XYZ file of C-alpha atoms in Angstrom:
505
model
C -15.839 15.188 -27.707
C -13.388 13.034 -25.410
C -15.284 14.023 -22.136
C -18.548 13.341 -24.219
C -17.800 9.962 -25.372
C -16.121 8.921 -21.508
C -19.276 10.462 -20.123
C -21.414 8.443 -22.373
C -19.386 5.147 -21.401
C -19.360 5.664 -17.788
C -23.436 5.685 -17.809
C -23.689 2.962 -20.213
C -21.455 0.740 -18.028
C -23.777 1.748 -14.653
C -27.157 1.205 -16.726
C -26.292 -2.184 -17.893
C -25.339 -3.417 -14.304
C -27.897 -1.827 -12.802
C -30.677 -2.860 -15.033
C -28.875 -6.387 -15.054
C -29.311 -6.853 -11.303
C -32.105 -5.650 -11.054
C -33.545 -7.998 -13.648
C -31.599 -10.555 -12.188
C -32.932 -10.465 -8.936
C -36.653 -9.430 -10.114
C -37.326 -12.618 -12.001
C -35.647 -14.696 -9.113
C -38.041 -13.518 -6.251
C -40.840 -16.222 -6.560
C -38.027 -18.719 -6.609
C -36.058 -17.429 -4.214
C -36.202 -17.141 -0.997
C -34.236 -14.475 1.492
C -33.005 -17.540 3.894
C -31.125 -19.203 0.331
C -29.401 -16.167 -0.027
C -28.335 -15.659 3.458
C -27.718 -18.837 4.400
C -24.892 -18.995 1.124
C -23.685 -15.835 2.425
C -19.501 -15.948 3.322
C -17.516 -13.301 5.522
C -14.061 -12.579 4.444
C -11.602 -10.048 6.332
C -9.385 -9.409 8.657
C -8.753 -7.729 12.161
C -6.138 -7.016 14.482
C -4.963 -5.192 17.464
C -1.052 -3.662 17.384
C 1.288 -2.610 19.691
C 4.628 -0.742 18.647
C 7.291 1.390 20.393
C 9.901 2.773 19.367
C 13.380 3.423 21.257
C 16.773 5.041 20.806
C 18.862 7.340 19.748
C 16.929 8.261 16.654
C 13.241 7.520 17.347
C 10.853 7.559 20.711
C 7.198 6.790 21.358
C 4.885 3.985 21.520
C 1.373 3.307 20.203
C -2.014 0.938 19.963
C -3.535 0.210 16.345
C -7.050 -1.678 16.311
C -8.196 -2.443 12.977
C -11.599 -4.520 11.939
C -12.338 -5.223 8.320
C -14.819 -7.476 7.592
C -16.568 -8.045 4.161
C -20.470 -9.467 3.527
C -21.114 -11.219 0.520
C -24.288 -13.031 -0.059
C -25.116 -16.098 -1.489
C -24.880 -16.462 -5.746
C -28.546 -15.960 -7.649
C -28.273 -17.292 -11.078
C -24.311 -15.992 -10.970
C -25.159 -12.601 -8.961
C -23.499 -11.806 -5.505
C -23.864 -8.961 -3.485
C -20.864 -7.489 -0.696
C -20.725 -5.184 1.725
C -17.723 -4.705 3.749
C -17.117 -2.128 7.052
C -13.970 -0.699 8.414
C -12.814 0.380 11.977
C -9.568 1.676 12.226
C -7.994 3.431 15.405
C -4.690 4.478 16.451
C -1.248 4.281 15.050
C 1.064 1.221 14.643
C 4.007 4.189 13.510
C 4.465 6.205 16.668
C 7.167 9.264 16.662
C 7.619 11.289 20.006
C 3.725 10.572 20.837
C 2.595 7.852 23.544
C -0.298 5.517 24.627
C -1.936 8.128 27.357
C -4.872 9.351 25.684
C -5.275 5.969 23.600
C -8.402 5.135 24.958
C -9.916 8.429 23.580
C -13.040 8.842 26.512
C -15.482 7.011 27.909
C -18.576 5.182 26.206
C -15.909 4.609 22.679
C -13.411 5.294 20.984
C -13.835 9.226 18.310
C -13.505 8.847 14.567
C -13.590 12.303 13.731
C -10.260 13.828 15.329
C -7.634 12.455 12.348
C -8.269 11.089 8.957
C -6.787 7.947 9.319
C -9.405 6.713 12.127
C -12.311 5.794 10.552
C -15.761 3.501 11.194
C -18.058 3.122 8.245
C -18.706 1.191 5.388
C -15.787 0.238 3.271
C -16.923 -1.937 0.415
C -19.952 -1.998 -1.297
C -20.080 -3.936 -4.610
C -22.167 -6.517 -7.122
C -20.752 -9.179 -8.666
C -21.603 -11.329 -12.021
C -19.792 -15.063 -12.320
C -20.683 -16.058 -15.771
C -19.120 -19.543 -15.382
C -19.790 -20.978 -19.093
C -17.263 -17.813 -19.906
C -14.859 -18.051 -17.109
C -15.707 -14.395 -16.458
C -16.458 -12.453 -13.407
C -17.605 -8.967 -13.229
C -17.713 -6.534 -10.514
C -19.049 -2.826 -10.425
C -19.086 -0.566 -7.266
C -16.795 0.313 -4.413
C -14.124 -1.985 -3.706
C -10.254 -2.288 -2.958
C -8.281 -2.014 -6.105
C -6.798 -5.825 -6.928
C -3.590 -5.098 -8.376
C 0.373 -5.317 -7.740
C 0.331 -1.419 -7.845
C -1.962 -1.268 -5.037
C -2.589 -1.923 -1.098
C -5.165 -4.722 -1.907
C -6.508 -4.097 1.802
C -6.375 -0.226 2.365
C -6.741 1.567 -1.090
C -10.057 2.419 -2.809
C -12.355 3.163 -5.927
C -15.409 3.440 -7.441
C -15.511 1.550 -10.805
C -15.448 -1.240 -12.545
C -13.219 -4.376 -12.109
C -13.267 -7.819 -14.743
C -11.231 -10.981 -14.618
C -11.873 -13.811 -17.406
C -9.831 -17.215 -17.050
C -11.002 -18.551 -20.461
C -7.288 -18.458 -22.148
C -4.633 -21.108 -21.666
C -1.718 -18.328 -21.557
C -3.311 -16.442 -19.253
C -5.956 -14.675 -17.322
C -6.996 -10.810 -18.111
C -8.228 -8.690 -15.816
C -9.528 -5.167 -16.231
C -9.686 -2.306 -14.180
C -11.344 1.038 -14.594
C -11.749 3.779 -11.588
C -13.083 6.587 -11.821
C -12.588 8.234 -8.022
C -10.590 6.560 -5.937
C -7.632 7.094 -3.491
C -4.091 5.520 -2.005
C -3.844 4.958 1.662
C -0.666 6.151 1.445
C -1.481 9.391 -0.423
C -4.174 10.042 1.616
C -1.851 9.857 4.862
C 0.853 11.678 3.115
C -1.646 14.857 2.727
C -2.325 15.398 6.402
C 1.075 16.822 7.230
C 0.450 19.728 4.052
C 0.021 23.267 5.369
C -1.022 24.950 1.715
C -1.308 27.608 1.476
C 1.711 30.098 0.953
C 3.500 27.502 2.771
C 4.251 24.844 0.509
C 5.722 22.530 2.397
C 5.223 19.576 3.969
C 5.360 18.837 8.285
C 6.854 15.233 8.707
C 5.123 13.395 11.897
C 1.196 15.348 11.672
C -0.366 12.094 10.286
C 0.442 10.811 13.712
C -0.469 13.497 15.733
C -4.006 15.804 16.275
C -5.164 17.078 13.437
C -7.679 19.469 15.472
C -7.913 22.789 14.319
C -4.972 22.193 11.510
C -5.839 24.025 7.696
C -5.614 20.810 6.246
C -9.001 19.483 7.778
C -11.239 21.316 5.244
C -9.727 19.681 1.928
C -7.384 16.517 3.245
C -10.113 14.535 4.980
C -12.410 12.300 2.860
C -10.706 13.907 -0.162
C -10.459 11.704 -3.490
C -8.604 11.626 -7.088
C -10.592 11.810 -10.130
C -8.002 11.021 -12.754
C -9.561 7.981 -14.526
C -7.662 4.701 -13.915
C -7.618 2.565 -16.601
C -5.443 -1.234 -16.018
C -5.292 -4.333 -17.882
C -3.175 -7.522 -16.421
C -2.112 -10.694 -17.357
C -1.112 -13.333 -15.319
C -1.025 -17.273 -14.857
C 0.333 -19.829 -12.666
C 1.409 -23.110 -14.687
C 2.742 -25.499 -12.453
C 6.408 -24.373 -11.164
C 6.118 -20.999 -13.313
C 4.548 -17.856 -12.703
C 4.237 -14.442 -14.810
C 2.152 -10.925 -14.239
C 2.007 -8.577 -16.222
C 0.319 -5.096 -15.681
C -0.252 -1.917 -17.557
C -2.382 1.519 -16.092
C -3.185 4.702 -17.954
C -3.391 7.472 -15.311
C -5.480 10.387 -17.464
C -3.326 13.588 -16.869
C -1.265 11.927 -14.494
C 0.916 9.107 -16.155
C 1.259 7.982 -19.261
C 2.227 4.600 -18.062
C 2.692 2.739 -14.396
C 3.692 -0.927 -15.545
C 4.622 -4.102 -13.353
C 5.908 -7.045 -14.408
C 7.390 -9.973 -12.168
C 7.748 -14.043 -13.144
C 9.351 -16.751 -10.994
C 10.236 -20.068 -11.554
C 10.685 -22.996 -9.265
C 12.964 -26.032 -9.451
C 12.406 -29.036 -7.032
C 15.493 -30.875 -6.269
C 13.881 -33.726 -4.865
C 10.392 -33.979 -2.680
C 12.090 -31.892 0.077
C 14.202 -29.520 -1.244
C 13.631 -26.690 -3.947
C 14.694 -23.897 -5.255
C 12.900 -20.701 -6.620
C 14.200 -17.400 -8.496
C 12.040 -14.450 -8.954
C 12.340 -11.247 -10.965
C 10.358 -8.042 -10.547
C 10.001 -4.338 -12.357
C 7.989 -1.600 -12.404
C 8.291 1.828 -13.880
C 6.186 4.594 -14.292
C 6.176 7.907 -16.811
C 4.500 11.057 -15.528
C 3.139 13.254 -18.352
C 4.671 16.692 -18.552
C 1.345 18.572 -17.481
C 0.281 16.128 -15.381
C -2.513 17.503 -12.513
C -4.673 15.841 -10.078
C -8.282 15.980 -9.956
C -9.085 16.551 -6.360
C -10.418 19.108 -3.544
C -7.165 18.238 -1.187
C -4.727 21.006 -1.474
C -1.885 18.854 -1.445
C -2.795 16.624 -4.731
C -3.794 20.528 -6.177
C -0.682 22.310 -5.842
C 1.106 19.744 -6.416
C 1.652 21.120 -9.893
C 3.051 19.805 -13.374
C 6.282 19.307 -14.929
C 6.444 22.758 -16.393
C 4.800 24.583 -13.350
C 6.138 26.524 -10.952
C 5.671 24.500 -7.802
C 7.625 21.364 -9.868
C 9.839 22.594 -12.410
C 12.950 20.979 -11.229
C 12.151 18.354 -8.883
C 9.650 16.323 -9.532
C 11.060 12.817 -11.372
C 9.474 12.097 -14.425
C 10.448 8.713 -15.345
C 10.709 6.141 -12.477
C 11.458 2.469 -12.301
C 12.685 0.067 -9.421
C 13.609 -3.615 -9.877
C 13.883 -6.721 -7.695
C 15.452 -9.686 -8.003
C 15.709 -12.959 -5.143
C 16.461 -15.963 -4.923
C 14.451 -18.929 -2.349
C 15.658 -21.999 -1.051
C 13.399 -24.159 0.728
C 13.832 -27.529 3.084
C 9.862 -28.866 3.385
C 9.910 -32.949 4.080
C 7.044 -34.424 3.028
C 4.326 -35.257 6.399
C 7.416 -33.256 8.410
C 6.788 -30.417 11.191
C 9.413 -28.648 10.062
C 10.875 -26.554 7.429
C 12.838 -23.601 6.348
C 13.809 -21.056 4.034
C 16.845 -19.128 3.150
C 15.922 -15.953 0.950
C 18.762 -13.736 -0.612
C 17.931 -10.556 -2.902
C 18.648 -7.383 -3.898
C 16.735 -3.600 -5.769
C 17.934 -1.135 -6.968
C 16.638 1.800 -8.736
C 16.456 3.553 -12.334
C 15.664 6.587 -14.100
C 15.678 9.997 -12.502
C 13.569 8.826 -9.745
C 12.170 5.296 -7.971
C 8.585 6.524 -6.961
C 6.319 3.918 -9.467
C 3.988 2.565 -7.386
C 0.555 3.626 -6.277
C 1.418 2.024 -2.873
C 4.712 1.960 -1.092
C 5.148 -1.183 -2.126
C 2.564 -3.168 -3.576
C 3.485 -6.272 -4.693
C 6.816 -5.748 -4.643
C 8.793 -8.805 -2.534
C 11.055 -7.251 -0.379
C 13.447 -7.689 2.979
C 12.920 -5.979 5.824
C 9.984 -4.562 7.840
C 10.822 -1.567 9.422
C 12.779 0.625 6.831
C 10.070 1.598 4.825
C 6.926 1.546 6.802
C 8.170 3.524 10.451
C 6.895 6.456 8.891
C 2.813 7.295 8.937
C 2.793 7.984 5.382
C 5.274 5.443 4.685
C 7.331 7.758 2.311
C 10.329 5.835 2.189
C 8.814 3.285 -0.257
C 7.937 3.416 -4.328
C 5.191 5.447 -4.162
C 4.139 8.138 -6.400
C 4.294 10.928 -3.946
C 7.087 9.587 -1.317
C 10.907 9.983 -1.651
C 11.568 8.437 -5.104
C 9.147 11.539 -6.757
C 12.302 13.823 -6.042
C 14.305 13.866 -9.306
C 17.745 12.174 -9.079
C 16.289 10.203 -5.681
C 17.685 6.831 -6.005
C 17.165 3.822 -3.453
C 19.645 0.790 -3.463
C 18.755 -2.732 -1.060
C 20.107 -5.862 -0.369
C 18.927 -8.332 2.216
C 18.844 -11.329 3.515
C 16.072 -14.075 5.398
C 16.399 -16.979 7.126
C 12.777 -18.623 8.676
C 11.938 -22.035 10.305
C 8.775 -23.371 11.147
C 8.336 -26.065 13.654
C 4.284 -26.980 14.120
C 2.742 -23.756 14.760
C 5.984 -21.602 15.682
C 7.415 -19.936 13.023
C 10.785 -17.747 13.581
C 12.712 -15.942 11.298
C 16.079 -13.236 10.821
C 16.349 -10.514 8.713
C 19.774 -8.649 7.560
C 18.664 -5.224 5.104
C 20.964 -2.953 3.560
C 19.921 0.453 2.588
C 21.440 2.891 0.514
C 19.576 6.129 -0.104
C 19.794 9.590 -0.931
C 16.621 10.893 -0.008
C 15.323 9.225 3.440
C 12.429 9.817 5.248
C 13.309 9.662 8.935
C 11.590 10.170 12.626
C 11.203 13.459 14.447
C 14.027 12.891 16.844
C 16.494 12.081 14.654
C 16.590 14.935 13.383
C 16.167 17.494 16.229
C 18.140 15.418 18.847
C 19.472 13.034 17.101
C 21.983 11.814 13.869
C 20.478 14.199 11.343
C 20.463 17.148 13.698
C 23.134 20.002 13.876
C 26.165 19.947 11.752
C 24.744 16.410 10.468
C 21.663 17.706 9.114
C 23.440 19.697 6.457
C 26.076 16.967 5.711
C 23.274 14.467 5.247
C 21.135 16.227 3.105
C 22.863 16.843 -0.381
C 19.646 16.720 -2.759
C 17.323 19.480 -1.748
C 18.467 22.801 -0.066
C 18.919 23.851 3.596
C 15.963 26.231 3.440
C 13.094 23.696 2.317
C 14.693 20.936 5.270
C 10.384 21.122 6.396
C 9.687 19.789 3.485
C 9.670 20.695 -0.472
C 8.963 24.696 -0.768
C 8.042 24.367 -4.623
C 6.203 20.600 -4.751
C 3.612 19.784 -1.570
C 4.349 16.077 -3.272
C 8.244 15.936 -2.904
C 10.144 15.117 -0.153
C 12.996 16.480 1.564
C 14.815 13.922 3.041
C 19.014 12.645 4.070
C 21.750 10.766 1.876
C 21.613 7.370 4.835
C 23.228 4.396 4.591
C 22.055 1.680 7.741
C 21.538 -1.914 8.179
C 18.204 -3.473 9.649
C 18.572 -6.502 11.895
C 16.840 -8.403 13.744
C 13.955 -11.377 14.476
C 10.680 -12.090 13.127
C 8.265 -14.124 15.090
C 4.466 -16.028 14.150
C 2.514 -18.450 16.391
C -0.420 -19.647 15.390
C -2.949 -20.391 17.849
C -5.771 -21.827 15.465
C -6.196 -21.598 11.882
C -7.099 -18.007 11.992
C -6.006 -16.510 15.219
C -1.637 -15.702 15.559
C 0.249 -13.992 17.420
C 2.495 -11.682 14.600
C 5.705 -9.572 15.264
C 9.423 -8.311 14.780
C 11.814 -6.301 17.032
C 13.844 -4.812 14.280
C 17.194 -2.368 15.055
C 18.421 -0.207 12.792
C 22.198 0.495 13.133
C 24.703 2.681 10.943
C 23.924 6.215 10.186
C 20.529 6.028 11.947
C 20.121 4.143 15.624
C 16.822 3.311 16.786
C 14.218 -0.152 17.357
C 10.817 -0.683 16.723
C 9.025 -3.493 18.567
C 5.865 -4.910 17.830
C 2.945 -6.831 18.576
C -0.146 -8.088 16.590
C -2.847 -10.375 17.614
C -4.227 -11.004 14.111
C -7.793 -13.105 13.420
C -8.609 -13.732 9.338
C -11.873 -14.819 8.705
């Protein structure tokens, strides 16, 4: 009866867009011509060419990332938009032991079919109702999933997505999916070998895939688990709330997010601004994933025997900072000092769909050096491990004079289940007699990766500061010139430097 009456909604939802834009547009065509709805048309997007390398003790290699995402959306009909975005991505901006030599991949252009993170086709493809007399917009099609749980820019569905700004409390917006898939999931599943090798091979999301068992079920593989999110959120002046709730159906019983901040001007130049953040997450104890990749499939439930005893059931993380900020009034320059600290809860800190989402954290380095960027909240990185817990504090400093903007970082992290580069540990701190000292949660034979859960990590107990400078010039309104050179120093030694030449449209 349940899949009857979902089945039943799903079409009903489709028909009545359908047969709404269709109408829409049929009754408009003597009135309309194609030039009113092109010339209305706006581009939004991004793209950007990286460089990053990586040096020392712990860490070696150096890569290119190019990365084009623009988005097409026509002119409004009577309320009715349609968009159309495409996506090129190439290369790595996360190298570990590989190098720039074959970058160019061949004459005549560059190959999207030798990994599944490079990728040219179309991205977005959506409709869109604005029903101003009831502050509504609706949306139905492919598009990147707008909420704190997600990468806004990289993560995808097919559904249905509602926002209605009618309410003096607050705006709603609803979410439904019913395929869709995490950037960072879908990187994370590369590395699995399935099989009767449960595990998972650190460092193959940067690598060739060519030839590897994971090709036939990893690449262009999806998650079918309905996705079901209401938010609330509003921006009154000096305060700020969301407020987010998602049903995962046989995944989660709950992945919540809630943050508000509050600012407090001293005077026309100086202010000060405090913000608090949370987000937790419940797995159910059967949960299973609806998807061809072997990974997401043998991943398991609570009570089966690929998960019994590690996967963390109840997750949470919270963040809390604290902003201030020198800004004179017709005045080139400013700055801001930014102090905070998170810390984790429950038997695990992996509540997030994305690494971070909108989480606001210090630091660039310490959670995204790795391809799948495992070292973050997400569902299937190192907080999934029951008893995984990840402490942080940091601290920012950035000025801005005209154009220039430069800035410091200081992070702190405390872990027990890191993520870390291929040297480190077969050359470097976490090999040899290290290796076993560091790595206290999981046991010596699974140090590939988990041999019960394709989904759980198997990382070291670290404890390391990342320092260093952060640097932004813009050259126009939409062209800069974005980067960092960040070192990280105590039980881990290595540096990533990097370049981006970034254009917004």
């Amino acid at each position: 009866m349940e899949k009857k009456i979902k089945t039943a909604l799903k079409s009903s939802v489709y028909a009545m867009l359908i047969l709404g834009t269709v109408g829409s547009f049929g009754s408009l065509q003597a009135k309309t011509s194609l030039m009113d709805v092109v010339s209305n048309a706006s581009v939004d997007g991004f793209g950007f060419m990286r460089w990053a390398v990586v040096n020392g003790k712990d860490g070696d290699g150096q890569r290119y990332q190019l990365r084009f995402k623009p988005t097409v959306t026509t002119g409004e009909v009577n309320g009715w938009s349609a968009s159309a975005g495409i996506f090129f991505s190439i290369g790595s901006a996360t190298p570990d032991g590989n190098y720039t030599n074959d970058e160019i991949q061949g004459s005549r252009g560059f190959r999207t079919d030798m990994g599944g993170s490079d990728v040219f086709n179309i991205s977005n493809f959506y409709v869109t109702k604005n029903i101003a007399s009831w502050q509504t917009m609706l949306r139905a099609g492919v598009m990147n999933p707008l909420t704190p749980m997600n990468d806004v820019n990289l993560d995808r569905g097919i559904g249905v997505y509602a926002t209605n700004k009618s309410l003096e409390w607050a705006n709603v917006t609803f979410l439904w999916l019913d395929s869709w898939m995490s950037d960072d999931m879908y990187i994370r599943s590369f590395g699995y070998k399935g099989r009767d090798e449960h595990k998972y091979e650190g460092g193959v999301a940067n690598g060739d895939l060519t030839g590897s068992s994971v090709l036939n079920n990893a690449i262009g593989a999806g998650i079918g688990n309905d996705l079901v999110s209401i938010g609330l959120s509003k921006e009154t002046g000096d305060f700020k709330y969301r407020l987010w709730y998602t049903y995962g159906e046989k995944l989660f019983n709950y992945m919540i997010f809630a943050d508000t901040s509050y600012t407090y001007h001293l005077n026309d130049a100086n202010s000060f601004t405090i913000l608090g953040q949370i987000a937790a997450t419940g797995f159910q104890n059967r949960f299973q994933y609806l998807s061809k990749s072997k990974f997401f499939q043998e991943s398991g439930a609570i009570s089966s025997p690929y998960s019994a005893a590690e996967i963390a059931k109840n997750r949470g993380v919270y963040n809390i900072n604290a902003t201030y900020k020198y800004a004179p009034p017709e005045s080139k320059f400013s700055f801001d000092v930014n102090l905070g600290g998170a810390g984790s809860f429950g038997d695990g800190y992996g509540a997030l769909i994305d690494n971070t989402g909108g989480l606001k954290l210090g630091g660039n380095i310490w959670n995204t050096f790795d391809g799948a960027e495992r070292n973050g909240y997400g569902i299937t990185g190192a907080g999934a491990l029951k008893g995984s817990y990840l402490n942080l504090g940091y601290a920012t400093i950035n000025g801005q004079y005209g154009k220039l903007n430069l800035g410091f970082n200081v992070t702190f992290i405390d872990t027990n289940n890191y993520v870390v580069l291929r040297k480190a540990s077969t050359t470097g701190s976490m090999s040899g007699a290290a290796k076993d000292t560091h790595r206290t949660i999981t046991s010596k034979a699974v140090e590939a990766g988990s041999s019960k859960n394709p989904t759980v990590t198997s990382g070291f107990k670290v404890h390391f500061f990342e320092i260093g400078p952060t640097y932004r010039y813009n050259f126009t309104n939409n062209l800069a010139l974005i980067g960092y050179w960040k070192f990280a120093v105590g039980d881990l030694s290595f540096n990533i430097l990097r370049w981006q030449v970034m254009y917004t449209f």
